[in-house]
Each structure stands twice: as C-alpha cells, then as structure tokens.
mmCIF file of C-alpha atoms in Angstrom:
data_model
loop_
_atom_site.group_PDB
_atom_site.id
_atom_site.type_symbol
_atom_site.label_atom_id
_atom_site.label_comp_id
_atom_site.label_asym_id
_atom_site.label_seq_id
_atom_site.Cartn_x
_atom_site.Cartn_y
_atom_site.Cartn_z
ATOM 1 C CA TRP A 66 -52.817 8.988 -50.827
ATOM 2 C CA SER A 67 -52.099 6.400 -53.443
ATOM 3 C CA GLY A 68 -53.533 3.321 -55.105
ATOM 4 C CA ALA A 69 -55.850 2.830 -58.062
ATOM 5 C CA ASN A 70 -58.698 4.681 -56.359
ATOM 6 C CA CYS A 71 -56.643 6.815 -53.922
ATOM 7 C CA SER A 72 -57.767 4.757 -50.933
ATOM 8 C CA VAL A 73 -54.319 3.966 -49.510
ATOM 9 C CA GLU A 74 -53.017 6.524 -47.022
ATOM 10 C CA ASN A 75 -49.244 6.999 -47.339
ATOM 11 C CA MET A 76 -47.796 6.042 -43.963
ATOM 12 C CA GLN A 77 -44.151 5.393 -43.203
ATOM 13 C CA PRO A 78 -41.680 5.846 -40.378
ATOM 14 C CA CYS A 79 -40.598 9.498 -40.235
ATOM 15 C CA ALA A 80 -37.071 10.804 -40.004
ATOM 16 C CA GLY A 81 -35.693 13.674 -37.988
ATOM 17 C CA LEU A 82 -37.947 15.347 -35.440
ATOM 18 C CA TRP A 83 -40.962 13.370 -36.637
ATOM 19 C CA ASN A 84 -39.613 9.866 -36.087
ATOM 20 C CA CYS A 85 -42.603 9.228 -33.799
ATOM 21 C CA SER A 86 -40.166 8.106 -31.094
ATOM 22 C CA GLY A 87 -40.068 4.677 -32.658
ATOM 23 C CA HIS A 88 -43.635 4.069 -31.440
ATOM 24 C CA GLY A 89 -45.703 4.958 -34.497
ATOM 25 C CA LEU A 90 -45.863 5.846 -38.152
ATOM 26 C CA CYS A 91 -45.912 9.245 -39.770
ATOM 27 C CA ASN A 92 -48.638 10.477 -42.093
ATOM 28 C CA VAL A 93 -46.354 11.875 -44.776
ATOM 29 C CA SER A 94 -48.961 14.290 -46.106
ATOM 30 C CA SER A 95 -49.730 15.950 -42.777
ATOM 31 C CA GLN A 96 -46.396 15.147 -41.061
ATOM 32 C CA THR A 97 -48.265 13.930 -37.975
ATOM 33 C CA CYS A 98 -47.701 10.692 -36.094
ATOM 34 C CA VAL A 99 -50.181 7.850 -35.821
ATOM 35 C CA CYS A 100 -49.114 6.160 -32.602
ATOM 36 C CA ASP A 101 -48.894 2.451 -31.897
ATOM 37 C CA ALA A 102 -51.257 1.010 -29.284
ATOM 38 C CA GLY A 103 -50.125 2.056 -25.817
ATOM 39 C CA TRP A 104 -48.483 5.312 -26.962
ATOM 40 C CA SER A 105 -49.729 8.868 -27.490
ATOM 41 C CA GLY A 106 -48.554 12.460 -27.909
ATOM 42 C CA ALA A 107 -47.540 14.498 -30.933
ATOM 43 C CA ASN A 108 -44.442 12.321 -31.441
ATOM 44 C CA CYS A 109 -45.721 9.136 -29.705
ATOM 45 C CA SER A 110 -43.354 9.624 -26.770
ATOM 46 C CA VAL A 111 -45.995 9.338 -24.027
ATOM 47 C CA GLU A 112 -46.561 5.808 -22.775
ATOM 48 C CA ASN A 113 -50.210 5.409 -21.849
ATOM 49 C CA MET A 114 -50.512 4.723 -18.176
ATOM 50 C CA GLN A 115 -53.849 4.293 -16.439
ATOM 51 C CA PRO A 116 -55.302 2.746 -13.306
ATOM 52 C CA CYS A 117 -55.714 -0.980 -13.887
ATOM 53 C CA ALA A 118 -58.888 -2.942 -13.296
ATOM 54 C CA GLY A 119 -59.378 -6.460 -12.007
ATOM 55 C CA LEU A 120 -56.257 -8.354 -11.026
ATOM 56 C CA TRP A 121 -54.059 -5.493 -12.284
ATOM 57 C CA ASN A 122 -55.409 -2.731 -10.014
ATOM 58 C CA CYS A 123 -51.929 -2.220 -8.539
ATOM 59 C CA SER A 124 -53.494 -2.422 -5.056
ATOM 60 C CA GLY A 125 -54.632 1.160 -5.488
ATOM 61 C CA HIS A 126 -51.056 2.398 -5.125
ATOM 62 C CA GLY A 127 -49.851 2.788 -8.688
ATOM 63 C CA LEU A 128 -50.617 2.980 -12.358
ATOM 64 C CA CYS A 129 -50.605 0.227 -14.907
ATOM 65 C CA ASN A 130 -48.350 0.195 -17.942
ATOM 66 C CA VAL A 131 -51.002 -0.754 -20.490
ATOM 67 C CA SER A 132 -48.473 -2.147 -22.959
ATOM 68 C CA SER A 133 -46.738 -4.523 -20.562
ATOM 69 C CA GLN A 134 -49.599 -4.913 -18.034
ATOM 70 C CA THR A 135 -47.213 -4.229 -15.159
ATOM 71 C CA CYS A 136 -47.645 -1.806 -12.284
ATOM 72 C CA VAL A 137 -45.609 1.365 -11.790
ATOM 73 C CA CYS A 138 -45.870 1.957 -8.070
ATOM 74 C CA ASP A 139 -46.537 5.269 -6.375
ATOM 75 C CA ALA A 140 -43.677 6.733 -4.305
ATOM 76 C CA GLY A 141 -43.210 4.717 -1.128
ATOM 77 C CA TRP A 142 -44.819 1.569 -2.520
ATOM 78 C CA SER A 143 -43.300 -1.495 -4.147
ATOM 79 C CA GLY A 144 -44.112 -5.096 -4.957
#
C-alpha cells in the first residue's frame, strides 16, 4: 500500500513465475495475480470460456470465448 493515506494498492506486472501470463497484474505484497477481464487462475493463464447466450449460443455445440465473443466448437462441429 502507498499514498498519503495508504489507500493505493501496489500493483504491477510480475516477473518470473508470477508474470500473470501477460493477462493480469501482480499484487506485490501478496504475490498473487489480479487477472484481466476474461482470464482466471493463479497465474491468469485460464481463458474464461462459457456457453454463450443470445446470438452467440454457438448452436449448442461449443463454448464462447468471452474475450473475443467467438465460438470454440465441440469436436466434430465447425462453422
């Protein structure tokens, strides 16, 4: 923490094993990653994929890449 009243959390890209896979920032104090939107996991290496709603439901045969709003089709399906 820093700042005049200690209200600013020290966040910065981490080096080495805690580089947050380039998809987040590291809390220097706790050495844990705070992931960017669309990413999760201890080192932000897991891209969040989920079934899509509305026009992006992937026809029920895939998962949606939340970040890019594109479908990742199940095996045997394409389009």
